[in-house]
Tab-separated table of C-alpha atoms in Angstrom:
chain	number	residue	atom	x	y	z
A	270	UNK	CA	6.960	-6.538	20.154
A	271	UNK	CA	9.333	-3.815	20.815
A	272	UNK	CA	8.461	-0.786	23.183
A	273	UNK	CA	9.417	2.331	22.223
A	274	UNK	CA	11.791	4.497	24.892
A	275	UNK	CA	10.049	7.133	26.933
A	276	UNK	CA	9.074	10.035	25.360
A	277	UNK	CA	12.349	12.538	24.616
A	278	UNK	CA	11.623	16.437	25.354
A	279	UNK	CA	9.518	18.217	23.097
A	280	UNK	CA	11.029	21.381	23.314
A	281	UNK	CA	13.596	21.079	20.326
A	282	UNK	CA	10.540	20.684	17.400
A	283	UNK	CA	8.249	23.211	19.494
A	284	UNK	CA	8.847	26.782	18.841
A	285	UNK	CA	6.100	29.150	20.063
A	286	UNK	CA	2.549	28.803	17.516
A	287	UNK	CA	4.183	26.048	15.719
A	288	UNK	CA	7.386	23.612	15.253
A	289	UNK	CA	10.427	24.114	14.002
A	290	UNK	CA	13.004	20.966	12.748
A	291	UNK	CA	15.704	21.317	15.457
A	292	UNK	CA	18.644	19.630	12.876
A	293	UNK	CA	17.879	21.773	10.095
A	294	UNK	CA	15.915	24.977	10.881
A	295	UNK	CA	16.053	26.179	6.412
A	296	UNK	CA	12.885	27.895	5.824
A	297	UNK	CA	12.305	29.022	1.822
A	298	UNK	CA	11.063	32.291	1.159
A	299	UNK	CA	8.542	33.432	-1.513
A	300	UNK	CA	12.158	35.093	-2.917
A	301	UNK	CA	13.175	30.957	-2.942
A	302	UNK	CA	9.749	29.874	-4.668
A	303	UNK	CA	9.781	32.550	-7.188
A	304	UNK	CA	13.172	31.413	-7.973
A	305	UNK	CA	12.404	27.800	-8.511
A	306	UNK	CA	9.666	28.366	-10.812
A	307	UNK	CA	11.390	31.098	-12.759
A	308	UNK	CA	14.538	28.903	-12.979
A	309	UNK	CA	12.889	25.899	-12.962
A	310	UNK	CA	13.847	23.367	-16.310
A	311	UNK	CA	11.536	20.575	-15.426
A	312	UNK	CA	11.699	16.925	-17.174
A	313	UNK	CA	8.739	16.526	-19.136
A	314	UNK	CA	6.655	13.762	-17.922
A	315	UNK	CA	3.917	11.674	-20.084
A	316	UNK	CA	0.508	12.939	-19.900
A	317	UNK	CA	-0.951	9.791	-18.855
A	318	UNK	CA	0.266	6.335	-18.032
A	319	UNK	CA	-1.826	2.922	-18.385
A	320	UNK	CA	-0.206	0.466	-15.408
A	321	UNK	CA	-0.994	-3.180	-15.734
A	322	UNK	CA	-4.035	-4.095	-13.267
A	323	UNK	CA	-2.740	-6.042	-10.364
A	324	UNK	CA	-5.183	-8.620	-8.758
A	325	UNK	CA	-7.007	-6.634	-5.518
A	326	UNK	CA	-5.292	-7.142	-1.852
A	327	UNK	CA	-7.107	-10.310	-0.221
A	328	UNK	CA	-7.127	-9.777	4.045
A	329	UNK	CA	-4.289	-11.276	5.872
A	330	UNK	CA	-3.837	-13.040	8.756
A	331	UNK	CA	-1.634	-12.125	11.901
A	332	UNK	CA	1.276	-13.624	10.820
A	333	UNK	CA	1.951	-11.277	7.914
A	334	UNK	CA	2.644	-8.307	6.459
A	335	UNK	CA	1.093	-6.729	3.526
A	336	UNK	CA	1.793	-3.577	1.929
A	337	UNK	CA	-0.161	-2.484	-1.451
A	338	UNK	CA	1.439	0.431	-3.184
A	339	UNK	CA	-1.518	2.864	-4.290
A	340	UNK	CA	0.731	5.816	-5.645
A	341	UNK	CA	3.161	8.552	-4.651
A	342	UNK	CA	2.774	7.951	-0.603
A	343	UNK	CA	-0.241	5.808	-0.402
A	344	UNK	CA	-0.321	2.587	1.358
A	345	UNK	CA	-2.813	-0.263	1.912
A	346	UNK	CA	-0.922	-1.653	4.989
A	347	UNK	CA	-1.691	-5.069	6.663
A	348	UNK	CA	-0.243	-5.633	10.014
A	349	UNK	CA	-1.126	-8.059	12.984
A	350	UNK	CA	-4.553	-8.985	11.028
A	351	UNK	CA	-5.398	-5.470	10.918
A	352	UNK	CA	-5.900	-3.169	7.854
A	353	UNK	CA	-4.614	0.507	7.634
A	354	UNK	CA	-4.574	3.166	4.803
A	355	UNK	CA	-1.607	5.583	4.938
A	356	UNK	CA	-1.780	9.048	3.678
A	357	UNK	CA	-4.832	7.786	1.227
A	358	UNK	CA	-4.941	10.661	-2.210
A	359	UNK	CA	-7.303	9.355	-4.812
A	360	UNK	CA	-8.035	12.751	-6.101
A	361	UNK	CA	-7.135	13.659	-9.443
A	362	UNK	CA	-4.945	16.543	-8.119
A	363	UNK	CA	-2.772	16.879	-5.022
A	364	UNK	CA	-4.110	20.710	-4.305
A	365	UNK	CA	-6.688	22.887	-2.821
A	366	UNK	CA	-8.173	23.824	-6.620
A	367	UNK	CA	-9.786	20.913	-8.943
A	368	UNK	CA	-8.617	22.760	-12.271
A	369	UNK	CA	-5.123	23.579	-10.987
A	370	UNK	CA	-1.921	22.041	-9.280
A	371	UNK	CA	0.291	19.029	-9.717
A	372	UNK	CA	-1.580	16.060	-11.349
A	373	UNK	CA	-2.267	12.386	-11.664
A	374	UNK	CA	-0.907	10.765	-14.560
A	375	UNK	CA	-1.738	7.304	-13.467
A	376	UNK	CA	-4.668	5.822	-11.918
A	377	UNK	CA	-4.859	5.346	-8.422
A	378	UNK	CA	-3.054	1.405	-8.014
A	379	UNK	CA	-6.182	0.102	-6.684
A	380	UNK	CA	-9.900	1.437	-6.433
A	381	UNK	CA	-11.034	1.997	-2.659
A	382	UNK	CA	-14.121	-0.227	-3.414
A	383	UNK	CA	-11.242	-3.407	-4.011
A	384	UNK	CA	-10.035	-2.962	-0.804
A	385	UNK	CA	-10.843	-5.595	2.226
A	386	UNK	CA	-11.295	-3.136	4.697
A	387	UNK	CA	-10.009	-0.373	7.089
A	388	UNK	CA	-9.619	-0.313	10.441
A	389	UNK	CA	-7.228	2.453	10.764
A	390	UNK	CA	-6.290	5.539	9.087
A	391	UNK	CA	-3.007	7.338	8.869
A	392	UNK	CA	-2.410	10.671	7.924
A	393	UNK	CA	1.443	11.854	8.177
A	394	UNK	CA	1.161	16.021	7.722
A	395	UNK	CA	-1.223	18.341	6.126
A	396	UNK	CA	0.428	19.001	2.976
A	397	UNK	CA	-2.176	18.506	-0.155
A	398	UNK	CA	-0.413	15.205	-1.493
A	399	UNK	CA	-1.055	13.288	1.622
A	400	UNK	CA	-4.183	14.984	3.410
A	401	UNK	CA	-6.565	15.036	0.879
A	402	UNK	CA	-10.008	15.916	2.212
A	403	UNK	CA	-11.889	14.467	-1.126
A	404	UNK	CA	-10.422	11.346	-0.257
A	405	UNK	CA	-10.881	11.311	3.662
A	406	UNK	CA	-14.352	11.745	2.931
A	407	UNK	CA	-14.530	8.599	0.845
A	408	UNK	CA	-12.764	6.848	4.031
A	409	UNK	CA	-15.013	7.794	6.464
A	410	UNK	CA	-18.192	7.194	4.533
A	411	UNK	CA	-16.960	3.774	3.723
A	412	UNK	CA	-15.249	2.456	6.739
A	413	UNK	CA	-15.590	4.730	9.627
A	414	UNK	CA	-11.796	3.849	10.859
A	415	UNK	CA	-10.470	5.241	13.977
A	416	UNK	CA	-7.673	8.164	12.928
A	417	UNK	CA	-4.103	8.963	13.980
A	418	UNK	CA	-2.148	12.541	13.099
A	419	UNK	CA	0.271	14.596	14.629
A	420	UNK	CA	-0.139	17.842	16.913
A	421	UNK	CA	-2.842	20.241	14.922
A	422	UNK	CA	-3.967	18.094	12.277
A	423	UNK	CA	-7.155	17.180	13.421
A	424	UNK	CA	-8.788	20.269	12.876
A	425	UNK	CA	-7.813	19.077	8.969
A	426	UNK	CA	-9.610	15.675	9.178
A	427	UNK	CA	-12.571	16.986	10.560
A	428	UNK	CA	-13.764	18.594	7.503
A	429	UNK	CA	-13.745	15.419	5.849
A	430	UNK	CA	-16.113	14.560	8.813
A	431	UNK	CA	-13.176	12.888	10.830
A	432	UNK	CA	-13.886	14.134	14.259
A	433	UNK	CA	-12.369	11.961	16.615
A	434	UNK	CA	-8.811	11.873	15.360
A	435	UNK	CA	-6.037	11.538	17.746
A	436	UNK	CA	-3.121	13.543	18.071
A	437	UNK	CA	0.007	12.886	18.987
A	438	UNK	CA	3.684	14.557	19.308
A	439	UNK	CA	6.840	13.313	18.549
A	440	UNK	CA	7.318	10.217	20.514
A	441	UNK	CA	3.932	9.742	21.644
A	442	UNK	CA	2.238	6.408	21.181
A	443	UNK	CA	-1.150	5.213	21.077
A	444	UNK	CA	-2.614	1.894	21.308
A	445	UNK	CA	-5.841	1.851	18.174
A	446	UNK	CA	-7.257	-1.136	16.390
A	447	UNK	CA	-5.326	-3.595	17.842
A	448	UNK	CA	-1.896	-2.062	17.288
A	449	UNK	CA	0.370	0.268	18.794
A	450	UNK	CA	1.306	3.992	16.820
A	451	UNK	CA	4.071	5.612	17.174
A	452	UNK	CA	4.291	9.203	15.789
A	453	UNK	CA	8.129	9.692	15.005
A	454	UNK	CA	10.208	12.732	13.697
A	455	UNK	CA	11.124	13.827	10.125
A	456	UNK	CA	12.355	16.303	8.804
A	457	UNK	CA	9.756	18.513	6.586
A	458	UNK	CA	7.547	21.611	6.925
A	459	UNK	CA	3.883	21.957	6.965
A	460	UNK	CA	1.218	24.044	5.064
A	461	UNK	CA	-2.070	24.422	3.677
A	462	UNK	CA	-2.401	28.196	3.138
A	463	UNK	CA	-0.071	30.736	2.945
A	464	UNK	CA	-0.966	31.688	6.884
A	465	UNK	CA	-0.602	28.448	8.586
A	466	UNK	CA	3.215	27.448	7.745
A	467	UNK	CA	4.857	24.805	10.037
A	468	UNK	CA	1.414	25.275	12.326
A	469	UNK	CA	0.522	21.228	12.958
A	470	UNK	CA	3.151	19.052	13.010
A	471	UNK	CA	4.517	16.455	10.368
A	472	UNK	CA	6.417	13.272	11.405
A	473	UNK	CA	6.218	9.346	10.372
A	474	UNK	CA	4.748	6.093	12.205
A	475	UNK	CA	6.211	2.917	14.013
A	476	UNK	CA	2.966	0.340	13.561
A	477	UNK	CA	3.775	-2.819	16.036
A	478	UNK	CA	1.584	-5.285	16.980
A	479	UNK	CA	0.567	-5.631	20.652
A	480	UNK	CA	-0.702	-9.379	20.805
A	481	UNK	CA	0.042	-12.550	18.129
A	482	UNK	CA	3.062	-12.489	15.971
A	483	UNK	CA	5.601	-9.512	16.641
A	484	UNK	CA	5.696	-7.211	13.168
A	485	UNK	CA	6.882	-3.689	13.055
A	486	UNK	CA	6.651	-1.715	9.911
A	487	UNK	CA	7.951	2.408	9.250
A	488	UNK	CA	5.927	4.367	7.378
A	489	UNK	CA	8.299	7.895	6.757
A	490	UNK	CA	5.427	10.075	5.739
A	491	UNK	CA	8.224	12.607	3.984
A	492	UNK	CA	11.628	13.466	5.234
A	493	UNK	CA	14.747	15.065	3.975
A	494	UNK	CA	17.417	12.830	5.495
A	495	UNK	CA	18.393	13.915	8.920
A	496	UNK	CA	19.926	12.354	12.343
A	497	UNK	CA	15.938	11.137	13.219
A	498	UNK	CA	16.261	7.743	11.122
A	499	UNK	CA	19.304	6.805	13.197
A	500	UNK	CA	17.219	7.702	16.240
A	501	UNK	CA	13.968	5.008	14.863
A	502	UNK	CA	16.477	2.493	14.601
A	503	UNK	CA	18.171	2.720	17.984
A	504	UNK	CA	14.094	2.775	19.882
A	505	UNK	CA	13.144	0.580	17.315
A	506	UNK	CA	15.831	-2.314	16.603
A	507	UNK	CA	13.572	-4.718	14.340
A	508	UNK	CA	11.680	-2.554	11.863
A	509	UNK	CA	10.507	-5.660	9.448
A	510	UNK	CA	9.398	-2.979	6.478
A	511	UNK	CA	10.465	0.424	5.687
A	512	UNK	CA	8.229	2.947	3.713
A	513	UNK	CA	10.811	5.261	2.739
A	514	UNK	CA	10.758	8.317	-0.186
A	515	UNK	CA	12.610	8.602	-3.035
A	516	UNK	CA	11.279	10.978	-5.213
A	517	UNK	CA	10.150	15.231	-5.672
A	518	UNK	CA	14.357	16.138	-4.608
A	519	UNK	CA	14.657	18.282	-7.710
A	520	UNK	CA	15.758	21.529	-7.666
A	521	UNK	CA	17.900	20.154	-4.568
A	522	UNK	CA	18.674	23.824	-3.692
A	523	UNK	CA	15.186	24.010	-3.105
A	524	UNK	CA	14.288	20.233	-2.048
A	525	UNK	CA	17.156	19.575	0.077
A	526	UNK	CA	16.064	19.898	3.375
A	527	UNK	CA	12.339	18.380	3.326
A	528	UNK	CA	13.097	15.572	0.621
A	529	UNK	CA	15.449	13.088	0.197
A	530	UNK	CA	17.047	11.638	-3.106
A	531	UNK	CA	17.294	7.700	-3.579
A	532	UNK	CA	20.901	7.527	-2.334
A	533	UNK	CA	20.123	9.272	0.989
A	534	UNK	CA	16.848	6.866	1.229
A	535	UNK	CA	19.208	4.351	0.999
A	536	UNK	CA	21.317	5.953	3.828
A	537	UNK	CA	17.904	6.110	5.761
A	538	UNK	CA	17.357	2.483	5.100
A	539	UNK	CA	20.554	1.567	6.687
A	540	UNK	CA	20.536	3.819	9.613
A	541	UNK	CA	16.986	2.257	10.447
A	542	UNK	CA	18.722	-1.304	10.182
A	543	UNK	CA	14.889	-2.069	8.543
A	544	UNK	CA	14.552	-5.874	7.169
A	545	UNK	CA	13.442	-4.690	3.704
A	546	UNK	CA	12.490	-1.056	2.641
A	547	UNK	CA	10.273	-0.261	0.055
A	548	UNK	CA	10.138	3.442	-1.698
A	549	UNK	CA	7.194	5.598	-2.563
A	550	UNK	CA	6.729	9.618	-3.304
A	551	UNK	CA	7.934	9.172	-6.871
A	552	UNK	CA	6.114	8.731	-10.376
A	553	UNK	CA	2.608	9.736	-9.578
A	554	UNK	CA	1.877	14.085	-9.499
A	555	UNK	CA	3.224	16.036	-12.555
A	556	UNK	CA	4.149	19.784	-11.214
A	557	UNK	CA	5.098	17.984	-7.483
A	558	UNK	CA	8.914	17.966	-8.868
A	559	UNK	CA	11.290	18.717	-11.620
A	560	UNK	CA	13.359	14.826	-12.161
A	561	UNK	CA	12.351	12.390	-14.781
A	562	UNK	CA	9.781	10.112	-13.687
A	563	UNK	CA	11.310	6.903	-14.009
A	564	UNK	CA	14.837	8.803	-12.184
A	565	UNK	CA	14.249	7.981	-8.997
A	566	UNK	CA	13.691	4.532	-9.145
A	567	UNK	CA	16.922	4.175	-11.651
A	568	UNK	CA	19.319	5.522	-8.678
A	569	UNK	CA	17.602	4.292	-5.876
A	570	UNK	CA	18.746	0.706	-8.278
A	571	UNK	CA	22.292	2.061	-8.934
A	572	UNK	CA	22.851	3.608	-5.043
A	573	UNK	CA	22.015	-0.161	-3.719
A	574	UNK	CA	24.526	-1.370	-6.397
A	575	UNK	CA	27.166	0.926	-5.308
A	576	UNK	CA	26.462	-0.275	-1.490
A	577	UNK	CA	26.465	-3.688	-2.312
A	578	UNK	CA	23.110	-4.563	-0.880
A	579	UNK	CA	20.929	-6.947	-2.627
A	580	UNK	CA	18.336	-5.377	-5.112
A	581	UNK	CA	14.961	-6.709	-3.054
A	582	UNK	CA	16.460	-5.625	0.160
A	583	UNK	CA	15.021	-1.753	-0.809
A	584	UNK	CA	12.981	-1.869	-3.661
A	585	UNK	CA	10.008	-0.071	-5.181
A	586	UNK	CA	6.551	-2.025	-6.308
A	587	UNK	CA	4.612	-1.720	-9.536
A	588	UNK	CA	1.532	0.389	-9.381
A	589	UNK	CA	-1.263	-1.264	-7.341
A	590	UNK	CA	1.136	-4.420	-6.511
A	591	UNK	CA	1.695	-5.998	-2.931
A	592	UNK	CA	4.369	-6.667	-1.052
A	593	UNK	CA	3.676	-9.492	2.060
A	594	UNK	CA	6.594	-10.538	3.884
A	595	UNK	CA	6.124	-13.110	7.580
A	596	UNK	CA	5.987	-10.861	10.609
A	597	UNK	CA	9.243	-11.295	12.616
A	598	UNK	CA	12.246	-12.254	11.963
């Protein structure tokens, strides 16, 4: 297992009520928004999208890793015998309104009634397309799994009847279900409302076992690309899998800062020194982003080409499929 370093000081993220990102401190204006949508020439995207059905995730033992790809940032995540879901949206929409706001135009990769189980629940920042109450409600009513967030979230997850969640800062771990949790920076923002900006914090995980085979796995939440994956990799030498973001960097002079685009992922996957990577936030929500759908995944495939790494060392899974690699290396 590897132990993460002491905690650094907090005071570069904190900044009064809220957080601020101490490498990039860009905040956009309504002035910005208003120009993105007026401006805006987005790539039309199909209205719906029939993925084959993959077979559902079977439980794993300790000595492996599994990681189902469920859409956008969704994860079934096996670790150290253990099963987690990160940043679970099965709604139809990622926003506050059921008749408005970016939407699905594939099915969720699996059904939450195919899953094995869930012992532990993940939920990044507050933002609408990876803290979706409908869905948290579904979680708790099914599985009852202990909860992990960052500073302020846990007001959120309560009213999806998640009441014991624990929160963490940058840096802070936890030991839950068997594992250890790390709650890591990224670069981002958070939101629900137009009152509460950059309120609760946002950040990523480190998940490492604590007993049986040693596996570490990185789960980014959503990041524009920053000095913080250098940072993972130093505290965290053997990251075995990556969960990394690819997609929603379009317009970039609005996306810059909170998103990266598949060549910078790749930059992230190589500054983490991670085993394998695998990308997600890409090819799920219509109205998230203005790039083609299929985009992202074609230059995160030409950025590897152009670094010379090999094409499964940071790849992206079909709809619903799994990846399971052996824990350690």
């Amino acid at each position: 297992m590897t132990a993460a370093a002491p905690p650094a000081p907090a005071a570069g993220h904190h900044a009064g009520r809220g957080f601020r990102n101490p490498h990039d401190a860009t905040q956009h204006s309504l002035r910005d928004v208003w120009r993105w949508r007026r401006t805006a020439r987005p790539a039309p995207w199909p209205a719906w999208i029939a993925d084959p059905p993959q077979p559902p995730p079977a439980r794993l033992g300790p000595g492996e890793i599994g990681a189902t790809f469920i859409g956008h940032a969704s994860f079934f995540l096996q670790i150290g015998g253990r099963c987690l879901l990160l940043d679970p949206i099965w709604s139809r929409r990622a926003s506050p309104l059921a008749f408005a706001g970016p939407r699905r135009v594939r099915a969720p990769g699996q059904p939450l009634a195919a899953l094995p189980g869930c012992d532990l629940l993940l939920v990044s920042h507050n933002h609408y397309d990876h803290l979706d109450l409908p869905t948290l409600r579904q979680v708790r009513r099914r599985w009852s799994p202990p909860a992990v967030t960052g500073l302020g979230n846990a007001r959120h997850l309560a009213k999806a009847g998640i009441r014991a969640a624990r929160e963490l800062d940058w840096w802070e771990a936890t030991e839950v279900a068997g594992l250890r949790v790390t709650y890591v920076p990224a670069q981002h923002f958070s939101a629900r409302t137009a009152w509460d900006r950059n309120r609760s914090l946002w950040g990523g995980f480190v998940i490492e076992t604590v007993a049986g085979p040693a596996a570490c796995v990185y789960f980014a939440g959503d990041s524009g690309w920053c000095p913080h994956f250098a940072e993972i990799g130093r505290r965290f030498p053997r990251i075995d899998l990556a969960l990394l973001p690819i997609g929603a960097y379009a317009p970039r002079f609005f996306m810059k800062t909170q998103h990266m685009e598949p060549e910078e992922a790749v930059m992230a996957h190589r500054a983490l020194g991670a085993r394998r990577s695998l990308g997600m936030h890409f090819g799920t929500f219509a109205g998230l982003t203005d790039e083609p759908i299929g985009e992202p995944e074609a230059r995160l495939a030409a950025a590897l080409a152009t670094e010379g790494l090999p094409a499964d060392e940071f790849a992206t899974l079909p709809f619903g499929a799994r990846l399971v690699l052996p824990a350690g290396r």
